[in-house]
């Protein structure tokens, strides 16, 4: 089914690295979490983690999405998002909070 769709749309098959998968799935969710903090939708990063742990079933051992992002390194996440920014389009606009925290070496939290 996928091969037929790809052929009909003239989209060539290509290999996708683990890093690209992380950037296009997990890193974009971290960026959205930063936007949620900026907009005041969540008061604390830990509030977002609670939702991910108990609402989405995120693996508890990681502490939640934001905790995972802080441990992964916000600079790594920003670099991955920047690498694929053109492909992500307008939805890939980086959160100023995420950029600031990465630049200053701080964990993601409303400043």
Short mmCIF file of N, CA and C in Angstrom, two decimals, residues 4-104:
data_model
loop_
_atom_site.label_atom_id
_atom_site.label_comp_id
_atom_site.label_asym_id
_atom_site.label_seq_id
_atom_site.Cartn_x
_atom_site.Cartn_y
_atom_site.Cartn_z
N UNK A 4 2.70 1.60 -3.31
CA UNK A 4 1.80 2.08 -4.36
C UNK A 4 1.57 3.58 -4.24
N UNK A 5 1.33 4.04 -3.02
CA UNK A 5 1.12 5.48 -2.82
C UNK A 5 2.36 6.26 -3.20
N UNK A 6 3.52 5.78 -2.75
CA UNK A 6 4.77 6.47 -3.05
C UNK A 6 4.99 6.53 -4.56
N UNK A 7 4.70 5.44 -5.27
CA UNK A 7 4.86 5.41 -6.72
C UNK A 7 3.90 6.38 -7.40
N UNK A 8 2.67 6.43 -6.92
CA UNK A 8 1.67 7.34 -7.51
C UNK A 8 2.05 8.81 -7.30
N UNK A 9 2.69 9.09 -6.20
CA UNK A 9 3.10 10.47 -5.90
C UNK A 9 4.51 10.78 -6.39
N UNK A 10 5.17 9.81 -6.99
CA UNK A 10 6.55 9.94 -7.48
C UNK A 10 7.51 10.33 -6.35
N UNK A 11 7.34 9.70 -5.20
CA UNK A 11 8.21 9.93 -4.06
C UNK A 11 9.16 8.74 -3.96
N UNK A 12 10.45 8.99 -4.13
CA UNK A 12 11.39 7.87 -4.06
C UNK A 12 11.56 7.36 -2.63
N UNK A 13 11.80 6.07 -2.49
CA UNK A 13 12.10 5.48 -1.19
C UNK A 13 13.49 5.96 -0.76
N UNK A 14 13.66 6.12 0.54
CA UNK A 14 14.97 6.51 1.06
C UNK A 14 15.14 5.97 2.47
N UNK A 15 16.38 5.85 2.88
CA UNK A 15 16.67 5.43 4.24
C UNK A 15 16.46 6.61 5.18
N UNK A 16 15.93 6.34 6.35
CA UNK A 16 15.71 7.38 7.36
C UNK A 16 16.47 6.95 8.61
N UNK A 17 17.35 7.83 9.07
CA UNK A 17 18.21 7.51 10.23
C UNK A 17 17.42 7.60 11.53
N UNK A 18 17.94 6.96 12.55
CA UNK A 18 17.33 7.04 13.88
C UNK A 18 17.29 8.49 14.35
N UNK A 19 18.34 9.25 14.05
CA UNK A 19 18.41 10.66 14.46
C UNK A 19 17.29 11.46 13.81
N UNK A 20 17.01 11.21 12.54
CA UNK A 20 15.94 11.93 11.86
C UNK A 20 14.58 11.56 12.45
N UNK A 21 14.40 10.31 12.80
CA UNK A 21 13.14 9.89 13.42
C UNK A 21 12.96 10.61 14.76
N UNK A 22 14.03 10.67 15.57
CA UNK A 22 13.95 11.40 16.85
C UNK A 22 13.61 12.86 16.63
N UNK A 23 14.28 13.49 15.66
CA UNK A 23 14.05 14.92 15.40
C UNK A 23 12.61 15.18 14.96
N UNK A 24 12.08 14.33 14.11
CA UNK A 24 10.75 14.56 13.55
C UNK A 24 9.61 14.11 14.46
N UNK A 25 9.94 13.37 15.51
CA UNK A 25 8.90 12.92 16.43
C UNK A 25 9.12 13.50 17.83
N UNK A 26 10.16 13.06 18.50
CA UNK A 26 10.38 13.48 19.89
C UNK A 26 10.79 14.94 20.02
N UNK A 27 11.72 15.38 19.18
CA UNK A 27 12.21 16.76 19.31
C UNK A 27 11.11 17.78 19.04
N UNK A 28 10.23 17.49 18.09
CA UNK A 28 9.13 18.43 17.83
C UNK A 28 8.17 18.49 19.02
N UNK A 29 8.02 17.37 19.73
CA UNK A 29 7.16 17.39 20.92
C UNK A 29 7.79 18.22 22.03
N UNK A 30 9.10 18.16 22.16
CA UNK A 30 9.81 19.00 23.14
C UNK A 30 9.62 20.47 22.79
N UNK A 31 9.72 20.79 21.52
CA UNK A 31 9.52 22.17 21.07
C UNK A 31 8.10 22.64 21.41
N UNK A 32 7.12 21.79 21.20
CA UNK A 32 5.74 22.14 21.55
C UNK A 32 5.58 22.30 23.06
N UNK A 33 6.25 21.46 23.84
CA UNK A 33 6.20 21.60 25.29
C UNK A 33 6.75 22.95 25.72
N UNK A 34 7.82 23.40 25.09
CA UNK A 34 8.38 24.72 25.40
C UNK A 34 7.39 25.82 25.05
N UNK A 35 6.69 25.67 23.95
CA UNK A 35 5.67 26.65 23.57
C UNK A 35 4.52 26.68 24.58
N UNK A 36 4.14 25.51 25.09
CA UNK A 36 3.10 25.41 26.11
C UNK A 36 3.52 26.18 27.36
N UNK A 37 4.79 26.06 27.73
CA UNK A 37 5.30 26.82 28.89
C UNK A 37 5.29 28.32 28.61
N UNK A 38 5.74 28.71 27.43
CA UNK A 38 5.78 30.13 27.06
C UNK A 38 4.39 30.76 27.09
N UNK A 39 3.42 30.03 26.62
CA UNK A 39 2.05 30.55 26.53
C UNK A 39 1.30 30.49 27.85
N UNK A 40 1.93 29.91 28.86
CA UNK A 40 1.30 29.83 30.18
C UNK A 40 0.22 28.77 30.28
N UNK A 41 0.16 27.87 29.32
CA UNK A 41 -0.83 26.80 29.35
C UNK A 41 -0.49 25.84 30.50
N UNK A 42 0.80 25.64 30.73
CA UNK A 42 1.27 24.86 31.89
C UNK A 42 2.13 25.80 32.74
N UNK A 43 2.03 25.67 34.05
CA UNK A 43 2.81 26.52 34.94
C UNK A 43 4.26 26.07 35.05
N UNK A 44 4.45 24.76 35.06
CA UNK A 44 5.78 24.20 35.27
C UNK A 44 6.04 23.07 34.27
N UNK A 45 7.31 22.85 34.00
CA UNK A 45 7.69 21.75 33.12
C UNK A 45 7.24 20.41 33.72
N UNK A 46 7.27 20.31 35.02
CA UNK A 46 6.85 19.06 35.66
C UNK A 46 5.38 18.77 35.42
N UNK A 47 4.57 19.81 35.23
CA UNK A 47 3.15 19.59 34.89
C UNK A 47 3.03 18.87 33.54
N UNK A 48 3.87 19.25 32.61
CA UNK A 48 3.88 18.60 31.29
C UNK A 48 4.31 17.15 31.43
N UNK A 49 5.32 16.92 32.26
CA UNK A 49 5.78 15.55 32.47
C UNK A 49 4.69 14.66 33.06
N UNK A 50 3.92 15.20 33.99
CA UNK A 50 2.83 14.42 34.59
C UNK A 50 1.83 13.99 33.52
N UNK A 51 1.50 14.89 32.62
CA UNK A 51 0.58 14.55 31.52
C UNK A 51 1.16 13.45 30.65
N UNK A 52 2.44 13.57 30.33
CA UNK A 52 3.07 12.56 29.49
C UNK A 52 3.16 11.21 30.19
N UNK A 53 3.45 11.23 31.48
CA UNK A 53 3.58 9.98 32.23
C UNK A 53 2.24 9.28 32.43
N UNK A 54 1.26 10.02 32.88
CA UNK A 54 -0.01 9.40 33.26
C UNK A 54 -1.10 9.52 32.20
N UNK A 55 -0.95 10.47 31.29
CA UNK A 55 -1.95 10.62 30.24
C UNK A 55 -1.60 9.86 28.97
N UNK A 56 -0.33 9.89 28.61
CA UNK A 56 0.10 9.27 27.36
C UNK A 56 0.86 7.96 27.57
N UNK A 57 1.18 7.63 28.82
CA UNK A 57 1.90 6.39 29.07
C UNK A 57 3.37 6.45 28.71
N UNK A 58 3.94 7.66 28.76
CA UNK A 58 5.38 7.82 28.51
C UNK A 58 6.14 6.96 29.53
N UNK A 59 7.24 6.33 29.16
CA UNK A 59 7.96 5.46 30.09
C UNK A 59 8.38 6.20 31.37
N UNK A 60 7.91 5.71 32.50
CA UNK A 60 8.15 6.38 33.78
C UNK A 60 9.63 6.50 34.11
N UNK A 61 10.42 5.55 33.67
CA UNK A 61 11.85 5.56 33.99
C UNK A 61 12.56 6.81 33.45
N UNK A 62 11.98 7.46 32.43
CA UNK A 62 12.60 8.66 31.85
C UNK A 62 12.20 9.93 32.59
N UNK A 63 11.19 9.86 33.44
CA UNK A 63 10.76 11.04 34.19
C UNK A 63 9.81 11.94 33.44
N UNK A 64 9.51 11.63 32.22
CA UNK A 64 8.61 12.47 31.42
C UNK A 64 9.34 13.09 30.24
N UNK A 65 8.59 13.68 29.34
CA UNK A 65 9.15 14.25 28.11
C UNK A 65 10.16 15.35 28.40
N UNK A 66 9.81 16.30 29.26
CA UNK A 66 10.71 17.43 29.52
C UNK A 66 11.96 16.96 30.26
N UNK A 67 11.79 16.07 31.22
CA UNK A 67 12.95 15.53 31.92
C UNK A 67 13.86 14.80 30.94
N UNK A 68 13.28 14.00 30.06
CA UNK A 68 14.05 13.31 29.04
C UNK A 68 14.80 14.31 28.16
N UNK A 69 14.13 15.40 27.78
CA UNK A 69 14.76 16.43 26.94
C UNK A 69 15.95 17.06 27.65
N UNK A 70 15.77 17.38 28.92
CA UNK A 70 16.86 17.98 29.68
C UNK A 70 18.05 17.03 29.77
N UNK A 71 17.78 15.74 29.96
CA UNK A 71 18.85 14.76 30.03
C UNK A 71 19.50 14.51 28.67
N UNK A 72 18.72 14.57 27.62
CA UNK A 72 19.25 14.39 26.27
C UNK A 72 20.15 15.56 25.90
N UNK A 73 19.77 16.74 26.34
CA UNK A 73 20.51 17.96 26.04
C UNK A 73 19.71 18.84 25.11
N UNK A 74 19.31 19.99 25.61
CA UNK A 74 18.50 20.89 24.78
C UNK A 74 19.27 21.38 23.57
N UNK A 75 20.60 21.47 23.68
CA UNK A 75 21.41 21.86 22.53
C UNK A 75 21.34 20.80 21.43
N UNK A 76 21.31 19.53 21.82
CA UNK A 76 21.17 18.44 20.86
C UNK A 76 19.81 18.51 20.17
N UNK A 77 18.78 18.82 20.94
CA UNK A 77 17.43 18.90 20.39
C UNK A 77 17.31 20.09 19.44
N UNK A 78 17.85 21.23 19.83
CA UNK A 78 17.82 22.41 18.95
C UNK A 78 18.59 22.12 17.65
N UNK A 79 19.74 21.47 17.76
CA UNK A 79 20.52 21.13 16.56
C UNK A 79 19.72 20.21 15.64
N UNK A 80 19.04 19.22 16.20
CA UNK A 80 18.24 18.31 15.38
C UNK A 80 17.08 19.02 14.72
N UNK A 81 16.40 19.88 15.46
CA UNK A 81 15.28 20.63 14.89
C UNK A 81 15.76 21.59 13.81
N UNK A 82 16.89 22.20 14.03
CA UNK A 82 17.45 23.14 13.05
C UNK A 82 17.82 22.41 11.76
N UNK A 83 18.37 21.21 11.90
CA UNK A 83 18.78 20.42 10.75
C UNK A 83 17.60 20.10 9.83
N UNK A 84 16.42 19.92 10.41
CA UNK A 84 15.24 19.55 9.62
C UNK A 84 14.21 20.66 9.52
N UNK A 85 14.59 21.88 9.88
CA UNK A 85 13.65 23.01 9.91
C UNK A 85 12.96 23.23 8.57
N UNK A 86 13.70 23.15 7.50
CA UNK A 86 13.11 23.39 6.18
C UNK A 86 12.03 22.35 5.87
N UNK A 87 12.29 21.10 6.22
CA UNK A 87 11.32 20.04 5.98
C UNK A 87 10.11 20.16 6.89
N UNK A 88 10.31 20.67 8.12
CA UNK A 88 9.22 20.79 9.08
C UNK A 88 8.30 21.97 8.75
N UNK A 89 8.79 22.93 7.99
CA UNK A 89 7.98 24.06 7.59
C UNK A 89 7.64 25.00 8.73
N UNK A 90 6.55 25.70 8.59
CA UNK A 90 6.13 26.69 9.57
C UNK A 90 5.90 26.08 10.95
N UNK A 91 5.45 24.84 10.98
CA UNK A 91 5.22 24.16 12.25
C UNK A 91 6.52 23.89 13.00
N UNK A 92 7.64 23.99 12.31
CA UNK A 92 8.94 23.73 12.92
C UNK A 92 9.59 24.95 13.53
N UNK A 93 8.85 26.05 13.65
CA UNK A 93 9.41 27.26 14.26
C UNK A 93 9.85 26.95 15.68
N UNK A 94 11.10 27.30 15.97
CA UNK A 94 11.64 26.97 17.28
C UNK A 94 11.13 27.91 18.37
N UNK A 95 10.85 27.33 19.50
CA UNK A 95 10.41 28.08 20.66
C UNK A 95 11.55 28.96 21.17
N UNK A 96 11.30 30.25 21.37
CA UNK A 96 12.33 31.12 21.95
C UNK A 96 12.80 30.63 23.32
N UNK A 97 11.89 30.07 24.11
CA UNK A 97 12.27 29.53 25.41
C UNK A 97 13.23 28.36 25.25
N UNK A 98 12.94 27.47 24.33
CA UNK A 98 13.82 26.33 24.08
C UNK A 98 15.20 26.82 23.62
N UNK A 99 15.22 27.75 22.70
CA UNK A 99 16.50 28.30 22.22
C UNK A 99 17.29 28.94 23.35
N UNK A 100 16.62 29.72 24.18
CA UNK A 100 17.29 30.41 25.28
C UNK A 100 17.87 29.41 26.29
N UNK A 101 17.07 28.43 26.68
CA UNK A 101 17.54 27.43 27.64
C UNK A 101 18.73 26.65 27.07
N UNK A 102 18.66 26.29 25.80
CA UNK A 102 19.76 25.55 25.17
C UNK A 102 21.02 26.41 25.14
N UNK A 103 20.87 27.65 24.77
CA UNK A 103 22.02 28.55 24.68
C UNK A 103 22.68 28.76 26.04
N UNK A 104 21.87 28.88 27.07
CA UNK A 104 22.39 29.17 28.41
C UNK A 104 22.72 27.91 29.20
#
